[in-house]
Amino acid sequence: MKTRTKVGEIINDTDSQFLWWAIDKIVNWRNTTLLTNLIHIQGTYDKILPIRTSNFKVNNGGHLMIVNKGKEIGDLINKILS
């Protein structure tokens, strides 16, 4: 299944009032607590949550990149943990 199709299914299956609430909270969240043990992996092609800061970037990775970039992400996590 294509990622775009999966995203459409998720959106269609989500209560619209909750979806808009969640989008607002994600977009407008201003974190004031910096975690020292946080590792942020982000796709460079994420149209839902664009990159602001990231420790590691996955080239051409979208919001659901785990679907089509799972091996690359797994290899990256193994490298980080080793």
PDB file of N, CA and C in Angstrom:
ATOM      1  N   MET A   1       0.840  -1.179   0.000  1.00  0.00           N
ATOM      2  CA  MET A   1       0.000   0.000   0.000  1.00  0.00           C
ATOM      3  C   MET A   1       0.888   1.247   0.000  1.00  0.00           C
ATOM      4  N   LYS A   2       0.530   2.205  -0.810  1.00  0.00           N
ATOM      5  CA  LYS A   2       1.294   3.438  -0.880  1.00  0.00           C
ATOM      6  C   LYS A   2       1.095   4.251   0.393  1.00  0.00           C
ATOM      7  N   THR A   3       2.137   4.995   0.769  1.00  0.00           N
ATOM      8  CA  THR A   3       2.091   5.810   1.972  1.00  0.00           C
ATOM      9  C   THR A   3       0.956   6.821   1.898  1.00  0.00           C
ATOM     10  N   ARG A   4       0.765   7.454   0.746  1.00  0.00           N
ATOM     11  CA  ARG A   4      -0.290   8.455   0.588  1.00  0.00           C
ATOM     12  C   ARG A   4      -1.663   7.834   0.867  1.00  0.00           C
ATOM     13  N   THR A   5      -1.867   6.617   0.387  1.00  0.00           N
ATOM     14  CA  THR A   5      -3.136   5.915   0.620  1.00  0.00           C
ATOM     15  C   THR A   5      -3.321   5.649   2.107  1.00  0.00           C
ATOM     16  N   LYS A   6      -2.269   5.221   2.772  1.00  0.00           N
ATOM     17  CA  LYS A   6      -2.333   4.930   4.202  1.00  0.00           C
ATOM     18  C   LYS A   6      -2.644   6.189   5.000  1.00  0.00           C
ATOM     19  N   VAL A   7      -2.009   7.298   4.672  1.00  0.00           N
ATOM     20  CA  VAL A   7      -2.279   8.567   5.358  1.00  0.00           C
ATOM     21  C   VAL A   7      -3.741   8.952   5.171  1.00  0.00           C
ATOM     22  N   GLY A   8      -4.257   8.804   3.960  1.00  0.00           N
ATOM     23  CA  GLY A   8      -5.664   9.100   3.685  1.00  0.00           C
ATOM     24  C   GLY A   8      -6.593   8.252   4.534  1.00  0.00           C
ATOM     25  N   GLU A   9      -6.268   6.973   4.674  1.00  0.00           N
ATOM     26  CA  GLU A   9      -7.079   6.083   5.514  1.00  0.00           C
ATOM     27  C   GLU A   9      -7.060   6.519   6.972  1.00  0.00           C
ATOM     28  N   ILE A  10      -5.891   6.880   7.453  1.00  0.00           N
ATOM     29  CA  ILE A  10      -5.762   7.311   8.850  1.00  0.00           C
ATOM     30  C   ILE A  10      -6.592   8.574   9.078  1.00  0.00           C
ATOM     31  N   ILE A  11      -6.477   9.528   8.171  1.00  0.00           N
ATOM     32  CA  ILE A  11      -7.241  10.779   8.304  1.00  0.00           C
ATOM     33  C   ILE A  11      -8.733  10.512   8.247  1.00  0.00           C
ATOM     34  N   ASN A  12      -9.166   9.671   7.311  1.00  0.00           N
ATOM     35  CA  ASN A  12     -10.595   9.357   7.189  1.00  0.00           C
ATOM     36  C   ASN A  12     -11.145   8.624   8.402  1.00  0.00           C
ATOM     37  N   ASP A  13     -10.299   7.841   9.077  1.00  0.00           N
ATOM     38  CA  ASP A  13     -10.735   7.067  10.240  1.00  0.00           C
ATOM     39  C   ASP A  13     -10.631   7.847  11.549  1.00  0.00           C
ATOM     40  N   THR A  14     -10.129   9.078  11.487  1.00  0.00           N
ATOM     41  CA  THR A  14      -9.932   9.881  12.694  1.00  0.00           C
ATOM     42  C   THR A  14     -11.069  10.886  12.839  1.00  0.00           C
ATOM     43  N   ASP A  15     -11.565  11.024  14.052  1.00  0.00           N
ATOM     44  CA  ASP A  15     -12.598  12.013  14.339  1.00  0.00           C
ATOM     45  C   ASP A  15     -12.086  13.392  13.921  1.00  0.00           C
ATOM     46  N   SER A  16     -12.861  14.114  13.111  1.00  0.00           N
ATOM     47  CA  SER A  16     -12.380  15.381  12.545  1.00  0.00           C
ATOM     48  C   SER A  16     -12.111  16.436  13.615  1.00  0.00           C
ATOM     49  N   GLN A  17     -12.935  16.482  14.647  1.00  0.00           N
ATOM     50  CA  GLN A  17     -12.699  17.456  15.718  1.00  0.00           C
ATOM     51  C   GLN A  17     -11.379  17.166  16.424  1.00  0.00           C
ATOM     52  N   PHE A  18     -11.108  15.889  16.707  1.00  0.00           N
ATOM     53  CA  PHE A  18      -9.830  15.516  17.321  1.00  0.00           C
ATOM     54  C   PHE A  18      -8.667  15.802  16.383  1.00  0.00           C
ATOM     55  N   LEU A  19      -8.827  15.508  15.093  1.00  0.00           N
ATOM     56  CA  LEU A  19      -7.754  15.722  14.128  1.00  0.00           C
ATOM     57  C   LEU A  19      -7.323  17.184  14.105  1.00  0.00           C
ATOM     58  N   TRP A  20      -8.282  18.101  14.030  1.00  0.00           N
ATOM     59  CA  TRP A  20      -7.944  19.530  14.000  1.00  0.00           C
ATOM     60  C   TRP A  20      -7.345  19.985  15.324  1.00  0.00           C
ATOM     61  N   TRP A  21      -7.824  19.442  16.438  1.00  0.00           N
ATOM     62  CA  TRP A  21      -7.242  19.753  17.736  1.00  0.00           C
ATOM     63  C   TRP A  21      -5.779  19.305  17.769  1.00  0.00           C
ATOM     64  N   ALA A  22      -5.539  18.071  17.330  1.00  0.00           N
ATOM     65  CA  ALA A  22      -4.188  17.510  17.365  1.00  0.00           C
ATOM     66  C   ALA A  22      -3.236  18.278  16.456  1.00  0.00           C
ATOM     67  N   ILE A  23      -3.698  18.618  15.259  1.00  0.00           N
ATOM     68  CA  ILE A  23      -2.856  19.389  14.335  1.00  0.00           C
ATOM     69  C   ILE A  23      -2.473  20.719  14.961  1.00  0.00           C
ATOM     70  N   ASP A  24      -3.445  21.412  15.562  1.00  0.00           N
ATOM     71  CA  ASP A  24      -3.168  22.695  16.215  1.00  0.00           C
ATOM     72  C   ASP A  24      -2.133  22.528  17.322  1.00  0.00           C
ATOM     73  N   LYS A  25      -2.281  21.495  18.139  1.00  0.00           N
ATOM     74  CA  LYS A  25      -1.347  21.295  19.252  1.00  0.00           C
ATOM     75  C   LYS A  25       0.060  20.970  18.756  1.00  0.00           C
ATOM     76  N   ILE A  26       0.158  20.179  17.715  1.00  0.00           N
ATOM     77  CA  ILE A  26       1.473  19.820  17.174  1.00  0.00           C
ATOM     78  C   ILE A  26       2.149  21.042  16.557  1.00  0.00           C
ATOM     79  N   VAL A  27       1.428  21.762  15.746  1.00  0.00           N
ATOM     80  CA  VAL A  27       2.002  22.907  15.025  1.00  0.00           C
ATOM     81  C   VAL A  27       2.372  24.037  15.973  1.00  0.00           C
ATOM     82  N   ASN A  28       1.579  24.247  17.007  1.00  0.00           N
ATOM     83  CA  ASN A  28       1.801  25.390  17.899  1.00  0.00           C
ATOM     84  C   ASN A  28       2.506  25.049  19.200  1.00  0.00           C
ATOM     85  N   TRP A  29       2.951  23.800  19.349  1.00  0.00           N
ATOM     86  CA  TRP A  29       3.626  23.390  20.584  1.00  0.00           C
ATOM     87  C   TRP A  29       4.986  24.071  20.676  1.00  0.00           C
ATOM     88  N   ARG A  30       5.251  24.660  21.801  1.00  0.00           N
ATOM     89  CA  ARG A  30       6.543  25.293  22.062  1.00  0.00           C
ATOM     90  C   ARG A  30       7.145  24.646  23.302  1.00  0.00           C
ATOM     91  N   ASN A  31       7.987  23.671  23.069  1.00  0.00           N
ATOM     92  CA  ASN A  31       8.604  22.938  24.166  1.00  0.00           C
ATOM     93  C   ASN A  31       9.612  23.828  24.881  1.00  0.00           C
ATOM     94  N   THR A  32       9.609  23.784  26.198  1.00  0.00           N
ATOM     95  CA  THR A  32      10.584  24.547  26.976  1.00  0.00           C
ATOM     96  C   THR A  32      11.553  23.636  27.718  1.00  0.00           C
ATOM     97  N   THR A  33      11.341  22.332  27.640  1.00  0.00           N
ATOM     98  CA  THR A  33      12.207  21.373  28.308  1.00  0.00           C
ATOM     99  C   THR A  33      13.082  20.683  27.275  1.00  0.00           C
ATOM    100  N   LEU A  34      14.390  20.880  27.381  1.00  0.00           N
ATOM    101  CA  LEU A  34      15.315  20.221  26.468  1.00  0.00           C
ATOM    102  C   LEU A  34      15.806  18.929  27.108  1.00  0.00           C
ATOM    103  N   LEU A  35      15.576  17.828  26.430  1.00  0.00           N
ATOM    104  CA  LEU A  35      15.995  16.522  26.938  1.00  0.00           C
ATOM    105  C   LEU A  35      17.391  16.212  26.425  1.00  0.00           C
ATOM    106  N   THR A  36      18.283  15.863  27.310  1.00  0.00           N
ATOM    107  CA  THR A  36      19.663  15.601  26.911  1.00  0.00           C
ATOM    108  C   THR A  36      19.835  14.228  26.272  1.00  0.00           C
ATOM    109  N   ASN A  37      18.908  13.305  26.532  1.00  0.00           N
ATOM    110  CA  ASN A  37      19.039  11.944  26.008  1.00  0.00           C
ATOM    111  C   ASN A  37      18.132  11.706  24.798  1.00  0.00           C
ATOM    112  N   LEU A  38      17.619  12.760  24.179  1.00  0.00           N
ATOM    113  CA  LEU A  38      16.714  12.630  23.051  1.00  0.00           C
ATOM    114  C   LEU A  38      17.493  12.537  21.739  1.00  0.00           C
ATOM    115  N   ILE A  39      17.125  11.590  20.907  1.00  0.00           N
ATOM    116  CA  ILE A  39      17.682  11.480  19.565  1.00  0.00           C
ATOM    117  C   ILE A  39      16.535  11.669  18.601  1.00  0.00           C
ATOM    118  N   HIS A  40      16.642  12.669  17.747  1.00  0.00           N
ATOM    119  CA  HIS A  40      15.569  13.030  16.826  1.00  0.00           C
ATOM    120  C   HIS A  40      15.949  12.598  15.412  1.00  0.00           C
ATOM    121  N   ILE A  41      15.160  11.683  14.856  1.00  0.00           N
ATOM    122  CA  ILE A  41      15.348  11.210  13.484  1.00  0.00           C
ATOM    123  C   ILE A  41      14.177  11.739  12.676  1.00  0.00           C
ATOM    124  N   GLN A  42      14.463  12.433  11.597  1.00  0.00           N
ATOM    125  CA  GLN A  42      13.405  13.072  10.805  1.00  0.00           C
ATOM    126  C   GLN A  42      13.659  12.851   9.320  1.00  0.00           C
ATOM    127  N   GLY A  43      12.582  12.701   8.575  1.00  0.00           N
ATOM    128  CA  GLY A  43      12.680  12.593   7.128  1.00  0.00           C
ATOM    129  C   GLY A  43      12.775  13.966   6.485  1.00  0.00           C
ATOM    130  N   THR A  44      13.566  14.073   5.440  1.00  0.00           N
ATOM    131  CA  THR A  44      13.741  15.363   4.764  1.00  0.00           C
ATOM    132  C   THR A  44      12.539  15.733   3.901  1.00  0.00           C
ATOM    133  N   TYR A  45      11.627  14.793   3.677  1.00  0.00           N
ATOM    134  CA  TYR A  45      10.468  15.039   2.817  1.00  0.00           C
ATOM    135  C   TYR A  45       9.157  14.946   3.607  1.00  0.00           C
ATOM    136  N   ASP A  46       9.223  15.207   4.910  1.00  0.00           N
ATOM    137  CA  ASP A  46       8.030  15.140   5.763  1.00  0.00           C
ATOM    138  C   ASP A  46       7.209  16.404   5.547  1.00  0.00           C
ATOM    139  N   LYS A  47       6.049  16.263   4.896  1.00  0.00           N
ATOM    140  CA  LYS A  47       5.195  17.420   4.620  1.00  0.00           C
ATOM    141  C   LYS A  47       4.258  17.730   5.787  1.00  0.00           C
ATOM    142  N   ILE A  48       4.115  16.809   6.729  1.00  0.00           N
ATOM    143  CA  ILE A  48       3.221  17.019   7.861  1.00  0.00           C
ATOM    144  C   ILE A  48       3.942  17.758   8.980  1.00  0.00           C
ATOM    145  N   LEU A  49       5.136  17.318   9.318  1.00  0.00           N
ATOM    146  CA  LEU A  49       5.956  17.985  10.337  1.00  0.00           C
ATOM    147  C   LEU A  49       7.320  18.312   9.737  1.00  0.00           C
ATOM    148  N   PRO A  50       7.440  19.462   9.109  1.00  0.00           N
ATOM    149  CA  PRO A  50       8.718  19.829   8.481  1.00  0.00           C
ATOM    150  C   PRO A  50       9.846  19.907   9.509  1.00  0.00           C
ATOM    151  N   ILE A  51      11.051  19.689   9.053  1.00  0.00           N
ATOM    152  CA  ILE A  51      12.228  19.689   9.930  1.00  0.00           C
ATOM    153  C   ILE A  51      12.466  21.077  10.503  1.00  0.00           C
ATOM    154  N   ARG A  52      12.609  21.132  11.802  1.00  0.00           N
ATOM    155  CA  ARG A  52      13.086  22.349  12.472  1.00  0.00           C
ATOM    156  C   ARG A  52      14.506  22.086  12.946  1.00  0.00           C
ATOM    157  N   THR A  53      14.640  21.076  13.786  1.00  0.00           N
ATOM    158  CA  THR A  53      15.964  20.620  14.212  1.00  0.00           C
ATOM    159  C   THR A  53      15.916  19.103  14.246  1.00  0.00           C
ATOM    160  N   SER A  54      17.019  18.490  13.956  1.00  0.00           N
ATOM    161  CA  SER A  54      17.068  17.039  13.945  1.00  0.00           C
ATOM    162  C   SER A  54      18.507  16.584  14.105  1.00  0.00           C
ATOM    163  N   ASN A  55      18.705  15.523  14.888  1.00  0.00           N
ATOM    164  CA  ASN A  55      20.041  14.945  15.010  1.00  0.00           C
ATOM    165  C   ASN A  55      20.427  14.166  13.758  1.00  0.00           C
ATOM    166  N   PHE A  56      19.434  13.468  13.199  1.00  0.00           N
ATOM    167  CA  PHE A  56      19.672  12.622  12.032  1.00  0.00           C
ATOM    168  C   PHE A  56      18.549  12.832  11.026  1.00  0.00           C
ATOM    169  N   LYS A  57      18.926  12.991   9.788  1.00  0.00           N
ATOM    170  CA  LYS A  57      17.949  13.187   8.715  1.00  0.00           C
ATOM    171  C   LYS A  57      17.970  11.984   7.782  1.00  0.00           C
ATOM    172  N   VAL A  58      16.789  11.511   7.416  1.00  0.00           N
ATOM    173  CA  VAL A  58      16.656  10.412   6.469  1.00  0.00           C
ATOM    174  C   VAL A  58      16.284  11.036   5.132  1.00  0.00           C
ATOM    175  N   ASN A  59      17.182  10.922   4.170  1.00  0.00           N
ATOM    176  CA  ASN A  59      16.982  11.532   2.859  1.00  0.00           C
ATOM    177  C   ASN A  59      15.702  11.025   2.198  1.00  0.00           C
ATOM    178  N   ASN A  60      14.862  11.951   1.763  1.00  0.00           N
ATOM    179  CA  ASN A  60      13.579  11.655   1.102  1.00  0.00           C
ATOM    180  C   ASN A  60      12.612  10.883   1.984  1.00  0.00           C
ATOM    181  N   GLY A  61      12.804  10.912   3.279  1.00  0.00           N
ATOM    182  CA  GLY A  61      11.883  10.251   4.196  1.00  0.00           C
ATOM    183  C   GLY A  61      10.671  11.119   4.457  1.00  0.00           C
ATOM    184  N   GLY A  62       9.486  10.553   4.318  1.00  0.00           N
ATOM    185  CA  GLY A  62       8.247  11.267   4.590  1.00  0.00           C
ATOM    186  C   GLY A  62       7.770  11.020   6.009  1.00  0.00           C
ATOM    187  N   HIS A  63       6.567  11.487   6.309  1.00  0.00           N
ATOM    188  CA  HIS A  63       6.032  11.373   7.663  1.00  0.00           C
ATOM    189  C   HIS A  63       5.885   9.915   8.096  1.00  0.00           C
ATOM    190  N   LEU A  64       5.546   9.046   7.192  1.00  0.00           N
ATOM    191  CA  LEU A  64       5.427   7.624   7.511  1.00  0.00           C
ATOM    192  C   LEU A  64       6.582   6.835   6.905  1.00  0.00           C
ATOM    193  N   MET A  65       7.771   7.394   6.994  1.00  0.00           N
ATOM    194  CA  MET A  65       8.938   6.794   6.345  1.00  0.00           C
ATOM    195  C   MET A  65       9.262   5.397   6.865  1.00  0.00           C
ATOM    196  N   ILE A  66       8.772   5.059   8.028  1.00  0.00           N
ATOM    197  CA  ILE A  66       9.026   3.719   8.553  1.00  0.00           C
ATOM    198  C   ILE A  66       8.440   2.650   7.633  1.00  0.00           C
ATOM    199  N   VAL A  67       7.421   3.035   6.842  1.00  0.00           N
ATOM    200  CA  VAL A  67       6.788   2.090   5.919  1.00  0.00           C
ATOM    201  C   VAL A  67       7.731   1.735   4.771  1.00  0.00           C
ATOM    202  N   ASN A  68       8.394   2.735   4.198  1.00  0.00           N
ATOM    203  CA  ASN A  68       9.228   2.470   3.023  1.00  0.00           C
ATOM    204  C   ASN A  68      10.725   2.689   3.267  1.00  0.00           C
ATOM    205  N   LYS A  69      11.108   3.084   4.468  1.00  0.00           N
ATOM    206  CA  LYS A  69      12.518   3.300   4.780  1.00  0.00           C
ATOM    207  C   LYS A  69      12.885   2.575   6.077  1.00  0.00           C
ATOM    208  N   GLY A  70      12.132   1.538   6.405  1.00  0.00           N
ATOM    209  CA  GLY A  70      12.318   0.827   7.661  1.00  0.00           C
ATOM    210  C   GLY A  70      13.715   0.279   7.859  1.00  0.00           C
ATOM    211  N   LYS A  71      14.280  -0.342   6.828  1.00  0.00           N
ATOM    212  CA  LYS A  71      15.623  -0.908   6.961  1.00  0.00           C
ATOM    213  C   LYS A  71      16.649   0.188   7.207  1.00  0.00           C
ATOM    214  N   GLU A  72      16.537   1.275   6.455  1.00  0.00           N
ATOM    215  CA  GLU A  72      17.473   2.393   6.620  1.00  0.00           C
ATOM    216  C   GLU A  72      17.369   2.984   8.033  1.00  0.00           C
ATOM    217  N   ILE A  73      16.154   3.131   8.531  1.00  0.00           N
ATOM    218  CA  ILE A  73      15.955   3.676   9.877  1.00  0.00           C
ATOM    219  C   ILE A  73      16.472   2.692  10.927  1.00  0.00           C
ATOM    220  N   GLY A  74      16.179   1.416  10.758  1.00  0.00           N
ATOM    221  CA  GLY A  74      16.686   0.398  11.679  1.00  0.00           C
ATOM    222  C   GLY A  74      18.203   0.371  11.720  1.00  0.00           C
ATOM    223  N   ASP A  75      18.829   0.446  10.546  1.00  0.00           N
ATOM    224  CA  ASP A  75      20.297   0.483  10.488  1.00  0.00           C
ATOM    225  C   ASP A  75      20.837   1.720  11.203  1.00  0.00           C
ATOM    226  N   LEU A  76      20.164   2.853  11.008  1.00  0.00           N
ATOM    227  CA  LEU A  76      20.581   4.100  11.667  1.00  0.00           C
ATOM    228  C   LEU A  76      20.463   3.975  13.183  1.00  0.00           C
ATOM    229  N   ILE A  77      19.358   3.428  13.653  1.00  0.00           N
ATOM    230  CA  ILE A  77      19.176   3.253  15.102  1.00  0.00           C
ATOM    231  C   ILE A  77      20.230   2.309  15.655  1.00  0.00           C
ATOM    232  N   ASN A  78      20.506   1.207  14.975  1.00  0.00           N
ATOM    233  CA  ASN A  78      21.559   0.281  15.425  1.00  0.00           C
ATOM    234  C   ASN A  78      22.915   0.971  15.482  1.00  0.00           C
ATOM    235  N   LYS A  79      23.206   1.816  14.506  1.00  0.00           N
ATOM    236  CA  LYS A  79      24.473   2.558  14.484  1.00  0.00           C
ATOM    237  C   LYS A  79      24.542   3.530  15.662  1.00  0.00           C
ATOM    238  N   ILE A  80      23.436   4.225  15.923  1.00  0.00           N
ATOM    239  CA  ILE A  80      23.385   5.183  17.038  1.00  0.00           C
ATOM    240  C   ILE A  80      23.600   4.473  18.370  1.00  0.00           C
ATOM    241  N   LEU A  81      22.988   3.309  18.521  1.00  0.00           N
ATOM    242  CA  LEU A  81      23.063   2.590  19.799  1.00  0.00           C
ATOM    243  C   LEU A  81      24.385   1.847  20.001  1.00  0.00           C
ATOM    244  N   SER A  82      25.147   1.658  18.942  1.00  0.00           N
ATOM    245  CA  SER A  82      26.402   0.905  19.091  1.00  0.00           C
ATOM    246  C   SER A  82      27.568   1.773  19.512  1.00  0.00           C
TER     247      SER A  82
END
